[in-house]
Every structure is written in C-alpha cells, then in structure tokens.
PDB file of C-alpha atoms in Angstrom:
ATOM      1  CA  LYS X   1     -26.163 -14.469 -55.360  1.00 68.00           C
ATOM      2  CA  ALA X   2     -24.848 -18.139 -54.143  1.00 80.00           C
ATOM      3  CA  GLY X   3     -20.763 -18.566 -54.489  1.00 93.00           C
ATOM      4  CA  VAL X   4     -18.834 -21.561 -55.776  1.00 97.00           C
ATOM      5  CA  THR X   5     -19.884 -24.957 -54.367  1.00 97.00           C
ATOM      6  CA  GLN X   6     -18.132 -27.392 -54.089  1.00 98.00           C
ATOM      7  CA  THR X   7     -18.914 -31.150 -53.331  1.00 96.00           C
ATOM      8  CA  PRO X   8     -17.877 -33.107 -50.785  1.00 97.00           C
ATOM      9  CA  ARG X   9     -16.059 -30.849 -48.409  1.00 97.00           C
ATOM     10  CA  TYR X  10     -14.208 -34.208 -47.508  1.00 97.00           C
ATOM     11  CA  LEU X  11     -13.362 -37.684 -49.070  1.00 96.00           C
ATOM     12  CA  ILE X  12     -11.205 -40.692 -47.772  1.00 97.00           C
ATOM     13  CA  LYS X  13     -10.146 -42.677 -50.301  1.00 97.00           C
ATOM     14  CA  THR X  14      -7.839 -45.833 -50.457  1.00 97.00           C
ATOM     15  CA  ARG X  15      -4.822 -46.016 -53.388  1.00 97.00           C
ATOM     16  CA  GLY X  16      -6.213 -47.481 -56.459  1.00 97.00           C
ATOM     17  CA  GLN X  17      -9.691 -46.083 -56.085  1.00 97.00           C
ATOM     18  CA  GLN X  18     -11.109 -43.202 -58.108  1.00 97.00           C
ATOM     19  CA  VAL X  19     -12.675 -40.237 -57.096  1.00 98.00           C
ATOM     20  CA  THR X  20     -15.191 -37.688 -58.578  1.00 98.00           C
ATOM     21  CA  LEU X  21     -15.290 -33.992 -57.067  1.00 98.00           C
ATOM     22  CA  SER X  22     -17.930 -31.888 -58.150  1.00 98.00           C
ATOM     23  CA  CYS X  23     -18.369 -27.996 -58.093  1.00 98.00           C
ATOM     24  CA  SER X  24     -21.155 -25.384 -59.091  1.00 97.00           C
ATOM     25  CA  PRO X  25     -19.765 -21.626 -60.288  1.00 96.00           C
ATOM     26  CA  ILE X  26     -21.583 -18.534 -59.269  1.00 96.00           C
ATOM     27  CA  SER X  27     -24.597 -18.024 -61.891  1.00 94.00           C
ATOM     28  CA  GLY X  28     -23.495 -16.613 -64.990  1.00 92.00           C
ATOM     29  CA  HIS X  29     -19.880 -17.812 -64.956  1.00 93.00           C
ATOM     30  CA  ARG X  30     -19.081 -20.150 -67.555  1.00 92.00           C
ATOM     31  CA  SER X  31     -15.354 -20.271 -66.961  1.00 93.00           C
ATOM     32  CA  VAL X  32     -14.334 -22.902 -64.159  1.00 95.00           C
ATOM     33  CA  SER X  33     -10.817 -24.009 -63.411  1.00 95.00           C
ATOM     34  CA  TRP X  34      -9.419 -26.045 -60.901  1.00 97.00           C
ATOM     35  CA  TYR X  35      -6.379 -26.518 -58.831  1.00 97.00           C
ATOM     36  CA  GLN X  36      -4.563 -28.722 -56.434  1.00 97.00           C
ATOM     37  CA  GLN X  37      -3.348 -27.134 -53.172  1.00 95.00           C
ATOM     38  CA  THR X  38      -0.741 -28.584 -50.803  1.00 92.00           C
ATOM     39  CA  PRO X  39       1.448 -26.884 -48.234  1.00 85.00           C
ATOM     40  CA  GLY X  40       4.571 -27.416 -50.130  1.00 80.00           C
ATOM     41  CA  GLN X  41       3.548 -26.444 -53.639  1.00 86.00           C
ATOM     42  CA  GLY X  42       0.668 -23.738 -53.175  1.00 88.00           C
ATOM     43  CA  LEU X  43      -1.953 -23.948 -55.741  1.00 94.00           C
ATOM     44  CA  GLN X  44      -1.466 -25.637 -58.838  1.00 95.00           C
ATOM     45  CA  PHE X  45      -3.326 -25.570 -62.044  1.00 95.00           C
ATOM     46  CA  LEU X  46      -5.349 -28.222 -62.979  1.00 96.00           C
ATOM     47  CA  PHE X  47      -7.532 -27.340 -65.727  1.00 93.00           C
ATOM     48  CA  GLU X  48      -9.957 -24.859 -67.346  1.00 94.00           C
ATOM     49  CA  TYR X  49     -13.276 -24.988 -68.752  1.00 94.00           C
ATOM     50  CA  PHE X  50     -15.323 -22.600 -70.744  1.00 93.00           C
ATOM     51  CA  SER X  51     -18.763 -23.634 -72.592  1.00 91.00           C
ATOM     52  CA  GLU X  52     -17.858 -27.369 -72.037  1.00 93.00           C
ATOM     53  CA  THR X  53     -14.823 -27.273 -73.695  1.00 94.00           C
ATOM     54  CA  GLN X  54     -11.196 -27.592 -71.742  1.00 93.00           C
ATOM     55  CA  ARG X  55      -8.827 -24.582 -73.133  1.00 92.00           C
ATOM     56  CA  ASN X  56      -6.179 -25.576 -71.192  1.00 92.00           C
ATOM     57  CA  LYS X  57      -4.677 -27.985 -68.828  1.00 93.00           C
ATOM     58  CA  GLY X  58      -1.405 -27.967 -66.587  1.00 93.00           C
ATOM     59  CA  ASN X  59       1.191 -30.366 -65.872  1.00 92.00           C
ATOM     60  CA  PHE X  60      -0.628 -33.558 -64.362  1.00 96.00           C
ATOM     61  CA  PRO X  61      -0.876 -37.092 -65.330  1.00 96.00           C
ATOM     62  CA  GLY X  62      -3.686 -38.309 -67.575  1.00 96.00           C
ATOM     63  CA  ARG X  63      -4.882 -39.867 -64.362  1.00 97.00           C
ATOM     64  CA  PHE X  64      -6.706 -36.231 -63.921  1.00 98.00           C
ATOM     65  CA  SER X  65      -9.308 -35.341 -66.076  1.00 97.00           C
ATOM     66  CA  GLY X  66     -12.123 -33.144 -65.837  1.00 97.00           C
ATOM     67  CA  ARG X  67     -15.579 -32.100 -67.771  1.00 97.00           C
ATOM     68  CA  GLN X  68     -18.234 -29.194 -68.010  1.00 97.00           C
ATOM     69  CA  PHE X  69     -21.810 -29.704 -68.757  1.00 96.00           C
ATOM     70  CA  SER X  70     -24.379 -27.165 -70.425  1.00 95.00           C
ATOM     71  CA  ASN X  71     -25.167 -25.556 -67.016  1.00 93.00           C
ATOM     72  CA  SER X  72     -21.268 -24.748 -66.752  1.00 94.00           C
ATOM     73  CA  ARG X  73     -21.574 -27.045 -63.380  1.00 97.00           C
ATOM     74  CA  SER X  74     -18.182 -28.904 -63.810  1.00 97.00           C
ATOM     75  CA  GLU X  75     -16.693 -32.228 -62.587  1.00 98.00           C
ATOM     76  CA  MET X  76     -13.042 -33.556 -62.230  1.00 98.00           C
ATOM     77  CA  ASN X  77     -12.026 -37.301 -61.721  1.00 98.00           C
ATOM     78  CA  VAL X  78      -8.860 -38.956 -60.242  1.00 97.00           C
ATOM     79  CA  SER X  79      -8.347 -42.355 -61.474  1.00 95.00           C
ATOM     80  CA  THR X  80      -6.255 -44.969 -59.698  1.00 96.00           C
ATOM     81  CA  LEU X  81      -5.316 -42.542 -56.581  1.00 97.00           C
ATOM     82  CA  GLU X  82      -1.893 -42.494 -55.206  1.00 97.00           C
ATOM     83  CA  LEU X  83      -0.603 -41.286 -51.889  1.00 96.00           C
ATOM     84  CA  GLY X  84       0.604 -38.016 -53.337  1.00 95.00           C
ATOM     85  CA  ASP X  85      -2.886 -36.953 -54.572  1.00 97.00           C
ATOM     86  CA  SER X  86      -3.850 -35.862 -51.235  1.00 97.00           C
ATOM     87  CA  ALA X  87      -4.364 -32.459 -51.174  1.00 97.00           C
ATOM     88  CA  LEU X  88      -7.156 -29.779 -50.982  1.00 97.00           C
ATOM     89  CA  TYR X  89      -9.062 -29.466 -54.395  1.00 98.00           C
ATOM     90  CA  LEU X  90     -10.276 -26.116 -55.275  1.00 98.00           C
ATOM     91  CA  CYS X  91     -12.546 -24.633 -57.900  1.00 97.00           C
ATOM     92  CA  ALA X  92     -12.728 -21.172 -59.315  1.00 96.00           C
ATOM     93  CA  SER X  93     -15.436 -19.700 -61.527  1.00 95.00           C
ATOM     94  CA  SER X  94     -14.691 -16.672 -63.470  1.00 92.00           C
ATOM     95  CA  LEU X  95     -17.155 -14.380 -66.090  1.00 87.00           C
ATOM     96  CA  VAL X  96     -14.278 -14.667 -68.701  1.00 80.00           C
ATOM     97  CA  GLN X  97     -10.668 -15.618 -68.584  1.00 71.00           C
ATOM     98  CA  GLY X  98      -8.132 -12.982 -66.994  1.00 72.00           C
ATOM     99  CA  GLU X  99     -10.942 -11.375 -64.477  1.00 81.00           C
ATOM    100  CA  LYS X 100     -10.737 -12.111 -61.031  1.00 87.00           C
ATOM    101  CA  LEU X 101     -11.739 -15.970 -59.982  1.00 92.00           C
ATOM    102  CA  PHE X 102     -14.151 -16.560 -56.960  1.00 95.00           C
ATOM    103  CA  PHE X 103     -13.500 -19.961 -55.181  1.00 97.00           C
ATOM    104  CA  GLY X 104     -14.978 -22.570 -53.684  1.00 97.00           C
ATOM    105  CA  SER X 105     -13.952 -23.702 -50.038  1.00 97.00           C
ATOM    106  CA  GLY X 106     -12.596 -26.752 -51.588  1.00 97.00           C
ATOM    107  CA  THR X 107     -12.566 -30.727 -51.382  1.00 98.00           C
ATOM    108  CA  GLN X 108     -10.220 -32.181 -49.128  1.00 97.00           C
ATOM    109  CA  LEU X 109      -9.148 -35.416 -50.572  1.00 98.00           C
ATOM    110  CA  SER X 110      -7.197 -38.244 -48.162  1.00 97.00           C
ATOM    111  CA  VAL X 111      -5.714 -40.908 -49.814  1.00 97.00           C
ATOM    112  CA  LEU X 112      -4.986 -43.719 -47.259  1.00 96.00           C
TER     113      LEU X 112
ATOM    114  CA  ALA R   1       8.800 -21.294 -68.779  1.00 79.00           C
ATOM    115  CA  GLN R   2       5.932 -19.096 -66.821  1.00 87.00           C
ATOM    116  CA  ARG R   3       6.506 -18.942 -63.284  1.00 92.00           C
ATOM    117  CA  VAL R   4       5.513 -17.143 -60.392  1.00 96.00           C
ATOM    118  CA  THR R   5       8.195 -16.726 -57.466  1.00 96.00           C
ATOM    119  CA  GLN R   6       7.511 -16.071 -53.965  1.00 97.00           C
ATOM    120  CA  PRO R   7      10.741 -16.228 -51.927  1.00 96.00           C
ATOM    121  CA  GLU R   8       9.431 -15.687 -48.356  1.00 95.00           C
ATOM    122  CA  LYS R   9       7.201 -18.692 -46.894  1.00 95.00           C
ATOM    123  CA  LEU R  10       6.525 -16.706 -43.917  1.00 97.00           C
ATOM    124  CA  LEU R  11       6.830 -13.353 -42.780  1.00 98.00           C
ATOM    125  CA  SER R  12       6.558 -11.667 -39.222  1.00 97.00           C
ATOM    126  CA  VAL R  13       6.282  -8.022 -38.671  1.00 97.00           C
ATOM    127  CA  PHE R  14       5.237  -6.138 -35.794  1.00 97.00           C
ATOM    128  CA  LYS R  15       1.738  -3.973 -35.744  1.00 97.00           C
ATOM    129  CA  GLY R  16       1.969  -0.473 -37.322  1.00 97.00           C
ATOM    130  CA  ALA R  17       5.484  -1.882 -38.889  1.00 98.00           C
ATOM    131  CA  PRO R  18       5.439  -1.568 -42.961  1.00 97.00           C
ATOM    132  CA  VAL R  19       4.850  -4.659 -44.746  1.00 97.00           C
ATOM    133  CA  GLU R  20       6.383  -5.796 -48.420  1.00 97.00           C
ATOM    134  CA  LEU R  21       5.687  -9.152 -49.820  1.00 98.00           C
ATOM    135  CA  LYS R  22       7.676 -10.364 -52.540  1.00 97.00           C
ATOM    136  CA  CYS R  23       6.363 -11.603 -56.004  1.00 97.00           C
ATOM    137  CA  ASN R  24       8.849 -11.869 -58.813  1.00 96.00           C
ATOM    138  CA  TYR R  25       7.599 -13.330 -62.251  1.00 95.00           C
ATOM    139  CA  SER R  26       8.788 -15.096 -65.412  1.00 94.00           C
ATOM    140  CA  TYR R  27       6.926 -14.400 -68.811  1.00 89.00           C
ATOM    141  CA  SER R  28       8.204 -12.588 -71.925  1.00 84.00           C
ATOM    142  CA  GLY R  29       4.691 -10.960 -72.697  1.00 83.00           C
ATOM    143  CA  SER R  30       2.309  -8.303 -70.806  1.00 80.00           C
ATOM    144  CA  PRO R  31       1.071 -10.210 -67.837  1.00 83.00           C
ATOM    145  CA  GLU R  32      -2.027 -10.147 -65.952  1.00 89.00           C
ATOM    146  CA  LEU R  33      -0.969  -9.892 -62.048  1.00 92.00           C
ATOM    147  CA  PHE R  34      -3.163 -10.747 -59.047  1.00 94.00           C
ATOM    148  CA  TRP R  35      -2.814 -10.955 -54.998  1.00 96.00           C
ATOM    149  CA  TYR R  36      -5.061 -13.114 -53.384  1.00 96.00           C
ATOM    150  CA  VAL R  37      -5.582 -13.194 -50.076  1.00 96.00           C
ATOM    151  CA  GLN R  38      -6.723 -16.679 -47.802  1.00 95.00           C
ATOM    152  CA  TYR R  39      -7.404 -15.248 -44.045  1.00 96.00           C
ATOM    153  CA  SER R  40      -7.970 -18.215 -41.455  1.00 94.00           C
ATOM    154  CA  ARG R  41     -11.026 -20.384 -42.054  1.00 92.00           C
ATOM    155  CA  GLN R  42     -12.100 -18.249 -45.307  1.00 94.00           C
ATOM    156  CA  ARG R  43     -12.485 -18.863 -48.823  1.00 95.00           C
ATOM    157  CA  LEU R  44      -9.184 -17.636 -50.827  1.00 95.00           C
ATOM    158  CA  GLN R  45     -10.177 -13.811 -52.316  1.00 94.00           C
ATOM    159  CA  LEU R  46      -8.878 -11.286 -54.901  1.00 93.00           C
ATOM    160  CA  LEU R  47      -7.330  -9.156 -52.972  1.00 94.00           C
ATOM    161  CA  LEU R  48      -5.886  -7.184 -56.283  1.00 91.00           C
ATOM    162  CA  ARG R  49      -5.137  -7.084 -59.659  1.00 90.00           C
ATOM    163  CA  HIS R  50      -2.355  -4.538 -61.028  1.00 85.00           C
ATOM    164  CA  ILE R  51      -4.803  -3.066 -64.034  1.00 79.00           C
ATOM    165  CA  SER R  52      -6.956  -1.644 -61.372  1.00 78.00           C
ATOM    166  CA  ARG R  53      -4.223   0.064 -59.813  1.00 74.00           C
ATOM    167  CA  GLU R  54      -6.294   0.393 -56.658  1.00 78.00           C
ATOM    168  CA  SER R  55      -5.464   0.247 -52.910  1.00 80.00           C
ATOM    169  CA  ILE R  56      -7.498  -2.234 -50.802  1.00 86.00           C
ATOM    170  CA  LYS R  57      -7.332  -2.530 -47.134  1.00 91.00           C
ATOM    171  CA  GLY R  58      -4.349  -0.286 -47.369  1.00 91.00           C
ATOM    172  CA  PHE R  59      -2.337  -2.879 -49.411  1.00 94.00           C
ATOM    173  CA  THR R  60      -0.839  -1.422 -53.023  1.00 93.00           C
ATOM    174  CA  ALA R  61       1.032  -3.545 -55.876  1.00 93.00           C
ATOM    175  CA  ASP R  62       3.161  -2.088 -58.386  1.00 87.00           C
ATOM    176  CA  LEU R  63       4.068  -3.757 -61.627  1.00 89.00           C
ATOM    177  CA  ASN R  64       7.877  -3.129 -62.359  1.00 90.00           C
ATOM    178  CA  LYS R  65       8.104  -4.565 -65.715  1.00 87.00           C
ATOM    179  CA  GLY R  66      11.959  -4.181 -65.854  1.00 89.00           C
ATOM    180  CA  GLU R  67      12.352  -6.499 -62.699  1.00 90.00           C
ATOM    181  CA  THR R  68       9.711  -8.493 -63.122  1.00 92.00           C
ATOM    182  CA  SER R  69       8.250  -8.038 -59.911  1.00 94.00           C
ATOM    183  CA  PHE R  70       4.763  -7.348 -58.254  1.00 95.00           C
ATOM    184  CA  HIS R  71       5.702  -6.770 -54.869  1.00 96.00           C
ATOM    185  CA  LEU R  72       2.662  -6.111 -52.115  1.00 96.00           C
ATOM    186  CA  LYS R  73       2.899  -3.137 -49.699  1.00 96.00           C
ATOM    187  CA  LYS R  74       1.349  -1.773 -46.980  1.00 96.00           C
ATOM    188  CA  PRO R  75       2.945   1.054 -45.106  1.00 96.00           C
ATOM    189  CA  PHE R  76       1.264  -0.183 -41.325  1.00 97.00           C
ATOM    190  CA  ALA R  77       0.596  -3.819 -40.496  1.00 97.00           C
ATOM    191  CA  GLN R  78      -2.534  -4.735 -38.660  1.00 97.00           C
ATOM    192  CA  GLU R  79      -3.082  -7.801 -36.957  1.00 97.00           C
ATOM    193  CA  GLU R  80      -6.264  -8.632 -39.166  1.00 96.00           C
ATOM    194  CA  ASP R  81      -3.660  -8.692 -42.169  1.00 97.00           C
ATOM    195  CA  SER R  82      -2.315 -12.097 -41.008  1.00 98.00           C
ATOM    196  CA  ALA R  83      -3.094 -14.207 -43.674  1.00 98.00           C
ATOM    197  CA  MET R  84      -1.679 -16.407 -46.165  1.00 96.00           C
ATOM    198  CA  TYR R  85      -0.812 -14.317 -49.387  1.00 97.00           C
ATOM    199  CA  TYR R  86      -1.020 -15.780 -53.161  1.00 97.00           C
ATOM    200  CA  CYS R  87       0.823 -14.152 -56.069  1.00 97.00           C
ATOM    201  CA  ALA R  88      -0.756 -15.271 -59.455  1.00 95.00           C
ATOM    202  CA  LEU R  89       0.069 -14.559 -63.202  1.00 93.00           C
ATOM    203  CA  THR R  90      -2.363 -15.156 -66.243  1.00 90.00           C
ATOM    204  CA  PRO R  91      -0.385 -15.033 -69.335  1.00 86.00           C
ATOM    205  CA  SER R  92      -2.608 -13.501 -71.892  1.00 81.00           C
ATOM    206  CA  GLY R  93      -4.888 -15.920 -74.066  1.00 78.00           C
ATOM    207  CA  THR R  94      -3.705 -18.902 -72.010  1.00 81.00           C
ATOM    208  CA  TYR R  95      -6.960 -19.576 -70.151  1.00 83.00           C
ATOM    209  CA  LYS R  96      -4.706 -20.684 -67.011  1.00 88.00           C
ATOM    210  CA  TYR R  97      -3.695 -18.835 -63.595  1.00 91.00           C
ATOM    211  CA  ILE R  98      -0.073 -19.593 -62.410  1.00 94.00           C
ATOM    212  CA  PHE R  99       0.287 -19.288 -58.698  1.00 95.00           C
ATOM    213  CA  GLY R 100       3.107 -18.817 -56.409  1.00 95.00           C
ATOM    214  CA  THR R 101       3.647 -21.068 -53.428  1.00 95.00           C
ATOM    215  CA  GLY R 102       2.426 -18.404 -51.070  1.00 95.00           C
ATOM    216  CA  THR R 103       3.452 -16.378 -47.888  1.00 96.00           C
ATOM    217  CA  ARG R 104       2.582 -16.587 -44.636  1.00 96.00           C
ATOM    218  CA  LEU R 105       2.088 -13.178 -43.129  1.00 98.00           C
ATOM    219  CA  LYS R 106       2.093 -12.818 -39.137  1.00 98.00           C
ATOM    220  CA  VAL R 107       1.457  -9.375 -37.663  1.00 97.00           C
ATOM    221  CA  LEU R 108       2.703  -9.465 -34.101  1.00 96.00           C
ATOM    222  CA  ALA R 109       0.976  -7.539 -31.702  1.00 93.00           C
TER     223      ALA R 109
END
C-alpha cells in the first residue's frame, strides 16, 4: 500500500509569489490534514478535509487555503508569500478523525 | 484554549538510563492523546496512543487526567531511541490535532 505522497519535495519562491502543494493520501483514507513545521514552533495545524469539506481550520491568515478533490487528493495554496512562510509543510491522512495519522515526507518551502 | 506543552526542547540521557518525556495538555473534555516520533531522515510516525494502552518499543504513556499529563516513559534507553518526539491532542469532534513543540531525545553511548 503506497504511503502519503507529497509533491514537490522542495520549492523555492520569492516574496509575493503564490504556491500550490499537493498531497495524495493513502488509498481509502478520506481525512487529510495539513501542518506547518518549523524548528521553533513544532507542528501547527493548518486545516483538515474530509469528503471535499473543510471541517476545521487553524489559526493562519486567509492567504493559506486548501481544497480536497473527490479522489481525496488535497492541495494547499499560499498566496502572497512572506519570508516567514518558509517551513516544511506536512500532509497527513487517516481513515477517520481521531485515528492515527500517516504523514507524508513533506514539502520544504523556502521563500527568498 | 487547547494546548499541548512539552517543556523540554532537548533531553540527553545515557544508554540504559530511564527516560521520561513530559507532556502536559490543556483541554476540558476527554482527550485523545498520542505520541509521534520522527527518527532521522524518516517520516513522522505514530509511536503510541493512550486509548490503546500498549507498549511500543518499550515505551509506555499513562494519561493522568488530574495532572492533565501524558508523559512518555521507557525504563532503559537505547541509542536507537534518539529522535524527535511530539505529543499530540485531538479534542473530540473538532477534526484537528494539536501538537506540542517537540522534545529531541539524545541517547548517549
């Protein structure tokens, strides 16, 4: 069974640009959540999707958005990038909420 | 506010010594609590969850509702236990996970 796949692995952008990250969950998993990981803050919850519906959102500005498709694949978008957006963005999937999370390898975003 | 606190950023112990990684949470309801681990160059993965009450790789964690704690313990640390450990809470019905800032465990030979 393939694990959670995130693409791309690395991204370099400049301030003001926008970026889209992709996540393919484990087959059969309908819950997908996103996290921002930084050395000082640990993992911070961005949002969670289930059956194409966002069920919760973390405390991030509106520049951070996401969506989920009918095949459970998910994308997150960050518009008007800022230097502080540089981080590892992790995606995780699970069968249902409250169950164990399976993480992807992440997308390392660098904003210059 | 719902919060997970891991007070130690770094914990260094010698091989064979006992280990305790601290986790305190702030949540008024019945929590679902987890410990996740990230070994060097590997993905973040579940170590254990309180509802299972199991021991994984010699680690155990007991939920103490009175002290709102979920400390991770192992009686004899091994070098391969060196990793980053995250405590996480998912408040029932909220569809979100709250992680602590993590504790790096270094087991010295």
